[in-house]
mmCIF file of C-alpha atoms in Angstrom:
data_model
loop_
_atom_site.group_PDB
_atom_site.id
_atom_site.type_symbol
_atom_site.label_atom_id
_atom_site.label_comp_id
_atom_site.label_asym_id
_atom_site.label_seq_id
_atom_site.Cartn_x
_atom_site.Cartn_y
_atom_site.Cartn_z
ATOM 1 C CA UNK A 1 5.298 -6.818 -10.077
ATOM 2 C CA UNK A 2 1.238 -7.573 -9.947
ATOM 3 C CA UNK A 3 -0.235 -9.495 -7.403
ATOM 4 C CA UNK A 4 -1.967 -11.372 -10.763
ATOM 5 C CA UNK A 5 1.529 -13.356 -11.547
ATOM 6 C CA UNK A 6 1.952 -14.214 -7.880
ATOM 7 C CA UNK A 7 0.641 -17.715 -6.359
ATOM 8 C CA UNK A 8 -2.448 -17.628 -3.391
ATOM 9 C CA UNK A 9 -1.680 -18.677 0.382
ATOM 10 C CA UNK A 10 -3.877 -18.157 3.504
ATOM 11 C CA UNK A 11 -2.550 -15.713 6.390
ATOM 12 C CA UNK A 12 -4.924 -14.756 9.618
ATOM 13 C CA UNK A 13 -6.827 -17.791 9.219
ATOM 14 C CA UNK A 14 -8.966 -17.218 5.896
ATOM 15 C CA UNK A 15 -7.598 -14.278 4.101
ATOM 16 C CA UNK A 16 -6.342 -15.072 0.852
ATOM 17 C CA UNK A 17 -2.973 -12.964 -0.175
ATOM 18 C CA UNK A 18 -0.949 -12.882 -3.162
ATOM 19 C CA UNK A 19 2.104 -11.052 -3.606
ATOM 20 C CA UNK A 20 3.272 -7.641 -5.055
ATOM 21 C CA UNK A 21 6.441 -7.410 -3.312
ATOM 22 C CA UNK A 22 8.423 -9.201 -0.772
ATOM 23 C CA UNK A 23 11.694 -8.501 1.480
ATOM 24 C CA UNK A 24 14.876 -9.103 -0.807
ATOM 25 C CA UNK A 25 17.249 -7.023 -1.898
ATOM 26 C CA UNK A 26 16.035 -3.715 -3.535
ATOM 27 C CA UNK A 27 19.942 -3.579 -5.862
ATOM 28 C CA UNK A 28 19.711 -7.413 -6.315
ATOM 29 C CA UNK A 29 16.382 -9.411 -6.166
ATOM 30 C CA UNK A 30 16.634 -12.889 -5.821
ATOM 31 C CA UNK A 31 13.115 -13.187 -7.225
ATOM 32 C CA UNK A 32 10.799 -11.364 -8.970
ATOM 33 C CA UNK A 33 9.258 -8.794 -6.623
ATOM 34 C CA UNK A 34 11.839 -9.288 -3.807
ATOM 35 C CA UNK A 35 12.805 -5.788 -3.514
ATOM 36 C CA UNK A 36 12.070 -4.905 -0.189
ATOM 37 C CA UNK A 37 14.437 -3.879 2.284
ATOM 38 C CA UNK A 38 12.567 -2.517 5.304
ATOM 39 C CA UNK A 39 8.866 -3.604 4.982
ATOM 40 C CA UNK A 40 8.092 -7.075 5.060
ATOM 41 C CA UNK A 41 5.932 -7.413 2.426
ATOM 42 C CA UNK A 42 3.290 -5.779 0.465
ATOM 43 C CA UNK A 43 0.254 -7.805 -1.075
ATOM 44 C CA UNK A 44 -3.176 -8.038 -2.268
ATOM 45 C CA UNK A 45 -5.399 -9.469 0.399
ATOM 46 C CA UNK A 46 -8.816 -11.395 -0.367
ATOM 47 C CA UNK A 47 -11.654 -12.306 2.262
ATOM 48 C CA UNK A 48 -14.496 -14.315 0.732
ATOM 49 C CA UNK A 49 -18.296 -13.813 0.583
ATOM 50 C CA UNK A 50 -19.425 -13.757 4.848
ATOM 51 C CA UNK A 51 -16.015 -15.297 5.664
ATOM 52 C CA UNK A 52 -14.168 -14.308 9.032
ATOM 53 C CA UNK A 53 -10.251 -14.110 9.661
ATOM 54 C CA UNK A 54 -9.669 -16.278 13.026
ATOM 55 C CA UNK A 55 -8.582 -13.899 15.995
ATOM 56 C CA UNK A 56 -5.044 -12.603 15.020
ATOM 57 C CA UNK A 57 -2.198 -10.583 17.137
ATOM 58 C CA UNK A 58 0.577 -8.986 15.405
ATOM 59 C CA UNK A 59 3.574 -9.558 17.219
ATOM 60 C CA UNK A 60 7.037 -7.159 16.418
ATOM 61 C CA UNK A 61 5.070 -6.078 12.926
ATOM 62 C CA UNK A 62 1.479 -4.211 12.001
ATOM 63 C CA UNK A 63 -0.635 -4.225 9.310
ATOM 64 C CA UNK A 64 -1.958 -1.134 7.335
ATOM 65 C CA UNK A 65 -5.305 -1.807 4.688
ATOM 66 C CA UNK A 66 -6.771 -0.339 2.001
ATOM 67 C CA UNK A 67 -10.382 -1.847 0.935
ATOM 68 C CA UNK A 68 -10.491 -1.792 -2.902
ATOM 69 C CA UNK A 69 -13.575 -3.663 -3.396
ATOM 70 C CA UNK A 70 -16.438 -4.948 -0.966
ATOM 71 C CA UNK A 71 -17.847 -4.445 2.578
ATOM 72 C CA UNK A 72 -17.247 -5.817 5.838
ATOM 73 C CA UNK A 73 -16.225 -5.215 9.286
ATOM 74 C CA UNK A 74 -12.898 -5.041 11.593
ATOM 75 C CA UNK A 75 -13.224 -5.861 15.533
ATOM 76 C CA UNK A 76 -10.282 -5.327 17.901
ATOM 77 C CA UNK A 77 -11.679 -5.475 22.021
ATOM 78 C CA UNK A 78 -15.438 -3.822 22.054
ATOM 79 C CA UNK A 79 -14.870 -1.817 18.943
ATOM 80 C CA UNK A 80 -15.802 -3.393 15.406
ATOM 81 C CA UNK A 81 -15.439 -0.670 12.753
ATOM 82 C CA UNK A 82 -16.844 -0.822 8.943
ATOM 83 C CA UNK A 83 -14.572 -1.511 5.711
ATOM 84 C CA UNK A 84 -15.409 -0.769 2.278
ATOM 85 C CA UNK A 85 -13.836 0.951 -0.670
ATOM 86 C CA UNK A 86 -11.615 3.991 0.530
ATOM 87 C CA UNK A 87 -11.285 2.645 3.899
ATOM 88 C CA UNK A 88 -7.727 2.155 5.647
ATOM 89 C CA UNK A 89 -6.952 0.815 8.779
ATOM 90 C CA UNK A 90 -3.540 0.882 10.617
ATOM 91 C CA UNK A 91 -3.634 -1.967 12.410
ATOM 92 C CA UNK A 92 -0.997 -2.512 16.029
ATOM 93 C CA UNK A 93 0.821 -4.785 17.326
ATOM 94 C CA UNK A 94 -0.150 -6.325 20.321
ATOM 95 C CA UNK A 95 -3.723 -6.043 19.480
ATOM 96 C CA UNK A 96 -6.162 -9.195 18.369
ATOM 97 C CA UNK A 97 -8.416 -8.310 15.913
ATOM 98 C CA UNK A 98 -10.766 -10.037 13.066
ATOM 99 C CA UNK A 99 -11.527 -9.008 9.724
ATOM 100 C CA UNK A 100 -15.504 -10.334 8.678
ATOM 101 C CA UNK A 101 -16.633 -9.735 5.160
ATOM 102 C CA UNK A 102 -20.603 -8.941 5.755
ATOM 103 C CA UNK A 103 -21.585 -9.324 1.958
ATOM 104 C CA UNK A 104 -21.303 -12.048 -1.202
ATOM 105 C CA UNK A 105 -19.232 -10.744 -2.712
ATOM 106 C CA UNK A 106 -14.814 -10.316 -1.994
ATOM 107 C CA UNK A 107 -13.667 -8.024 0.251
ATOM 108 C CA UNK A 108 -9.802 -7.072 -1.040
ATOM 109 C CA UNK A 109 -7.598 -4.879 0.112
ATOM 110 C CA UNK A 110 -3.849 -4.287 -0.543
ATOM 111 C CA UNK A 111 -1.862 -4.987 2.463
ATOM 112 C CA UNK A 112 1.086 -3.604 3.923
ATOM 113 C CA UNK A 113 2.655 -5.456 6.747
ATOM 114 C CA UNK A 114 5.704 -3.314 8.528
ATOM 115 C CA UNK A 115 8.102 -4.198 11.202
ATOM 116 C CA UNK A 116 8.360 -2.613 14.682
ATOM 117 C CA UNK A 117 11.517 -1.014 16.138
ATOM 118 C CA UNK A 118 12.685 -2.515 19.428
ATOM 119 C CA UNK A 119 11.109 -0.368 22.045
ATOM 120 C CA UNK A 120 8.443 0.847 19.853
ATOM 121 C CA UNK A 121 4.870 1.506 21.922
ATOM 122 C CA UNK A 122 1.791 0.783 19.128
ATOM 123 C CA UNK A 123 -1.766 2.183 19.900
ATOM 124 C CA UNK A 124 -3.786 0.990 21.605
ATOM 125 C CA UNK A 125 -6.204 0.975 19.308
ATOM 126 C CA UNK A 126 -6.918 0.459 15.459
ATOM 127 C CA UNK A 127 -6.912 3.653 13.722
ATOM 128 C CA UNK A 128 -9.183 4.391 10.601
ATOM 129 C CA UNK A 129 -9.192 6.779 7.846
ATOM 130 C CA UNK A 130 -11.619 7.264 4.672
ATOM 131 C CA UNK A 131 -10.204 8.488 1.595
ATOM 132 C CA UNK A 132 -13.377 9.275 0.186
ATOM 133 C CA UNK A 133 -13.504 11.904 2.267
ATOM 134 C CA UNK A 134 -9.926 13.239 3.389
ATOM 135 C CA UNK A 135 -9.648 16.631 2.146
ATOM 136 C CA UNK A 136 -6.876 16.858 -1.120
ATOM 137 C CA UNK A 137 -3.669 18.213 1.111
ATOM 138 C CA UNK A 138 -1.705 19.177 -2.216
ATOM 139 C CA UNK A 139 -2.044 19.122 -6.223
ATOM 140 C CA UNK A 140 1.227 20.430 -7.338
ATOM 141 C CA UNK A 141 3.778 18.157 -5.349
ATOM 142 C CA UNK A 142 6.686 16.715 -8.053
ATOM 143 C CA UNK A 143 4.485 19.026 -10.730
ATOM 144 C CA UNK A 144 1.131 17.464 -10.983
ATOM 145 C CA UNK A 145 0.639 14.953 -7.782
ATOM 146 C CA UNK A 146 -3.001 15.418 -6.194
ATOM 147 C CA UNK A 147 -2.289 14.178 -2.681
ATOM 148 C CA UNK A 148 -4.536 12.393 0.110
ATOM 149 C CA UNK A 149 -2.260 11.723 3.722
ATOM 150 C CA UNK A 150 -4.032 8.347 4.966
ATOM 151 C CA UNK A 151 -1.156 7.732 7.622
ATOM 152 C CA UNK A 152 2.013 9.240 8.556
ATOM 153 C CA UNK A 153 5.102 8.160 11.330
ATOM 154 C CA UNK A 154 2.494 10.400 13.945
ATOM 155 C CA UNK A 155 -0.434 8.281 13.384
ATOM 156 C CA UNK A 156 1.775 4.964 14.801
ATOM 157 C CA UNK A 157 3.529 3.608 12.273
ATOM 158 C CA UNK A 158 6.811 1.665 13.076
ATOM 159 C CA UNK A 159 8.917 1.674 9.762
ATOM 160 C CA UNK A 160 7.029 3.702 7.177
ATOM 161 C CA UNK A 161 6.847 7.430 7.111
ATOM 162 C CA UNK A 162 3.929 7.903 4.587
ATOM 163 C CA UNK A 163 1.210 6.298 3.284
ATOM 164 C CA UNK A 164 -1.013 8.692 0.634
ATOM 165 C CA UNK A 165 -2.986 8.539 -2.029
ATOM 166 C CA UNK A 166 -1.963 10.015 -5.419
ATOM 167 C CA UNK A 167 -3.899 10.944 -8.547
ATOM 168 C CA UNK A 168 -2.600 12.122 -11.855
ATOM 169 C CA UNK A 169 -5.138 14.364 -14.105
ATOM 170 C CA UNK A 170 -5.456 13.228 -18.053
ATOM 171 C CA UNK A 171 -2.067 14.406 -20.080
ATOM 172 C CA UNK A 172 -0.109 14.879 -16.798
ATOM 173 C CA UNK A 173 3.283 13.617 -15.865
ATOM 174 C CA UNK A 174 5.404 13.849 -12.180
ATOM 175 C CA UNK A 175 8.352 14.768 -11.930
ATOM 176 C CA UNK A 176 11.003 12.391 -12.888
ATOM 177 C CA UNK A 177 13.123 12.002 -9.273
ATOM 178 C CA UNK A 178 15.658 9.763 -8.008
ATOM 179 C CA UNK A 179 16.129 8.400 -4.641
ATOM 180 C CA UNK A 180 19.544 7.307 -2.794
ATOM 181 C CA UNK A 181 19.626 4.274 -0.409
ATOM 182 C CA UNK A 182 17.599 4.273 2.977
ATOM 183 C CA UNK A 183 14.786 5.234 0.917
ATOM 184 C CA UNK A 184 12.093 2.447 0.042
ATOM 185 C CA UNK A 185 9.328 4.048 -2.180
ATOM 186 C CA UNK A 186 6.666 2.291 -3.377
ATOM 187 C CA UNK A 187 4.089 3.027 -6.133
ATOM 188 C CA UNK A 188 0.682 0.974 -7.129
ATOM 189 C CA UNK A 189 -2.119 1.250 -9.315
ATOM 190 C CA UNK A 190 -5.485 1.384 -7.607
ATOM 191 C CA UNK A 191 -7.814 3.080 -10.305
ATOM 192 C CA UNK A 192 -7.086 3.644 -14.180
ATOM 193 C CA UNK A 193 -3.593 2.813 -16.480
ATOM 194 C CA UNK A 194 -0.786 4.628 -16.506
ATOM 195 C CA UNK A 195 2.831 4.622 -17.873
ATOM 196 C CA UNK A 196 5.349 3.546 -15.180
ATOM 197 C CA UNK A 197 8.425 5.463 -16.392
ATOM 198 C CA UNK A 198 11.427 4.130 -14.382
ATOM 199 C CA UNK A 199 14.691 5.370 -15.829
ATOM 200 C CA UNK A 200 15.189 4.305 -19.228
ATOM 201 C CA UNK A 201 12.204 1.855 -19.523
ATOM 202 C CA UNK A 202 8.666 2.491 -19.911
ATOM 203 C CA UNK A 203 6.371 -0.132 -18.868
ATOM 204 C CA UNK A 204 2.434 -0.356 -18.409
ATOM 205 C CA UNK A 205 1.021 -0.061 -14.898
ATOM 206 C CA UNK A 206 -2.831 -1.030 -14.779
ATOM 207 C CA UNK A 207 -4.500 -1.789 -11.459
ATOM 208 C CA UNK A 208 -2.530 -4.475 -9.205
ATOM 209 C CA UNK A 209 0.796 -3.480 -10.348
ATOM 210 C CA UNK A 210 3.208 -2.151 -8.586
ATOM 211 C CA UNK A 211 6.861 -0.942 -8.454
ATOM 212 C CA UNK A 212 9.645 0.028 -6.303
ATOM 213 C CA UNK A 213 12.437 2.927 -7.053
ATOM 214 C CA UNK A 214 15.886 1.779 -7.125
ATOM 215 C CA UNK A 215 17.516 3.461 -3.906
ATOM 216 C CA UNK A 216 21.156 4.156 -6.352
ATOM 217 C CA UNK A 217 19.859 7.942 -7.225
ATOM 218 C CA UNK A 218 20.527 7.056 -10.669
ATOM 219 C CA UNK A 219 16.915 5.846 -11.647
ATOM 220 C CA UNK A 220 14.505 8.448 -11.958
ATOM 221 C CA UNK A 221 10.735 7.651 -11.931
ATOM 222 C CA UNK A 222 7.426 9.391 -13.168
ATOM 223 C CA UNK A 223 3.947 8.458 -14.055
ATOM 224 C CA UNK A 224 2.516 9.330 -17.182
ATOM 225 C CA UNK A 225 -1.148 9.551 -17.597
ATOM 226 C CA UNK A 226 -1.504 9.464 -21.332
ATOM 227 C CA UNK A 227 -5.484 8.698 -20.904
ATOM 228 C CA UNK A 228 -8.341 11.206 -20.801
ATOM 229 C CA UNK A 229 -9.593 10.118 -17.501
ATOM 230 C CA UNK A 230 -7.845 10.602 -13.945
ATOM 231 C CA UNK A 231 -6.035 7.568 -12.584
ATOM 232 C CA UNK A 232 -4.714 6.527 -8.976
ATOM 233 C CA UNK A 233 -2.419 5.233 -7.560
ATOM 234 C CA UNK A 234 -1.390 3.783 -3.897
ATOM 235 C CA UNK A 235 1.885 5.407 -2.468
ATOM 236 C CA UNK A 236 4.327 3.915 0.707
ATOM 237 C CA UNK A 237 7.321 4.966 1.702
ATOM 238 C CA UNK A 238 9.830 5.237 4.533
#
């Protein structure tokens, strides 16, 4: 599913998101896109030119960001920390924060937006990481996968286990793997086109598309980077 086919609503006041996918039923969608299981939803988030979100507090969920595209800022109590390409932010529950974009033109993001476990204790704080500079952590996971770890279950996260960064060099392929239920992987295109190869179908995944692995360990998935420049792509999974 792309965020490009899905309609535009407003969430946190003035941020503009659009769909990738949605809680349904990962065997069964009732919908295109409603695949999701254990995250609530996934989207593409859009602040415009020196807007501001109005104060927000996450309540039994969080929120984790990745800035694709402009520059702006994200305040939670006396701390207001910068966004811009590479940036992601694992935002708590039980925190109110707002999102400002400081330039002309968008600020987007993709959005992930997970539920918390009863008795679950967030930070107290939002945590930040830049992926332009995390070190790689691997280049040979399933073959070929050139790995940065933005967040994992020790950072603070409630439902997900993982959220990375992959890239695939030119002529490469991963390794085709299935997954069995209780698993809810998710794979988007941030940078370059690749071939999503999902069992016995081959589709096209440019930028703002994204897919989910059937948990029935029957369905084997890979990306194929058929181009002769690197492409990446945006990984989640629990």
């Amino acid at each position: 599913s792309s965020w490009m086919d899905s309609m535009p609503r407003h969430t946190h006041g003035s941020l503009i998101e659009r769909d990738i996918l949605t809680k349904g039923d990962p065997m069964k969608p009732p919908r295109k896109g409603a695949a999701l299981k254990y995250v609530n939803r996934f989207v593409h988030a859009t602040l415009e030119g020196n807007a501001s979100t109005t104060p927000t507090t996450l309540k039994v969920e969080q929120e984790i960001l990745l800035i694709l595209s402009g520059k702006g800022t994200i305040t939670a109590g006396k701390k207001s920390l910068s966004l811009y390409p590479g940036i992601a932010a694992l935002v708590p529950a039980d925190l109110a924060f707002v999102m400002a974009n400081t330039g002309s033109e968008p600020l987007s993001m993709y959005l992930i937006n997970e539920p918390t476990p009863q008795g679950f204790r967030p930070n107290k704080e939002i945590l930040v990481r830049d992926e332009n500079v995390i070190p790689i952590s691997s280049t040979n996971g399933h073959w070929v996968h050139i790995v940065k770890q933005l967040f994992t279950t020790a950072d603070g996260m409630g439902t997900l286990e993982s959220v990375i960064t992959v890239g695939f060099e030119p002529m490469t392929i991963g390794h085709p793997h299935s997954h069995v239920e209780g698993v809810e992987e998710v794979w988007t295109a941030i940078e370059g086109t690749s071939i999503a190869f999902i069992g016995k179908q081959l589709r096209m995944q440019p930028p703002g598309t994204g897919y989910m692995i059937p948990p029935n360990g029957n369905t084997p998935p890979a990306n194929i980077n058929t181009t002769d420049k690197p492409v990446k792509l945006y990984y989640f999974a629990r």
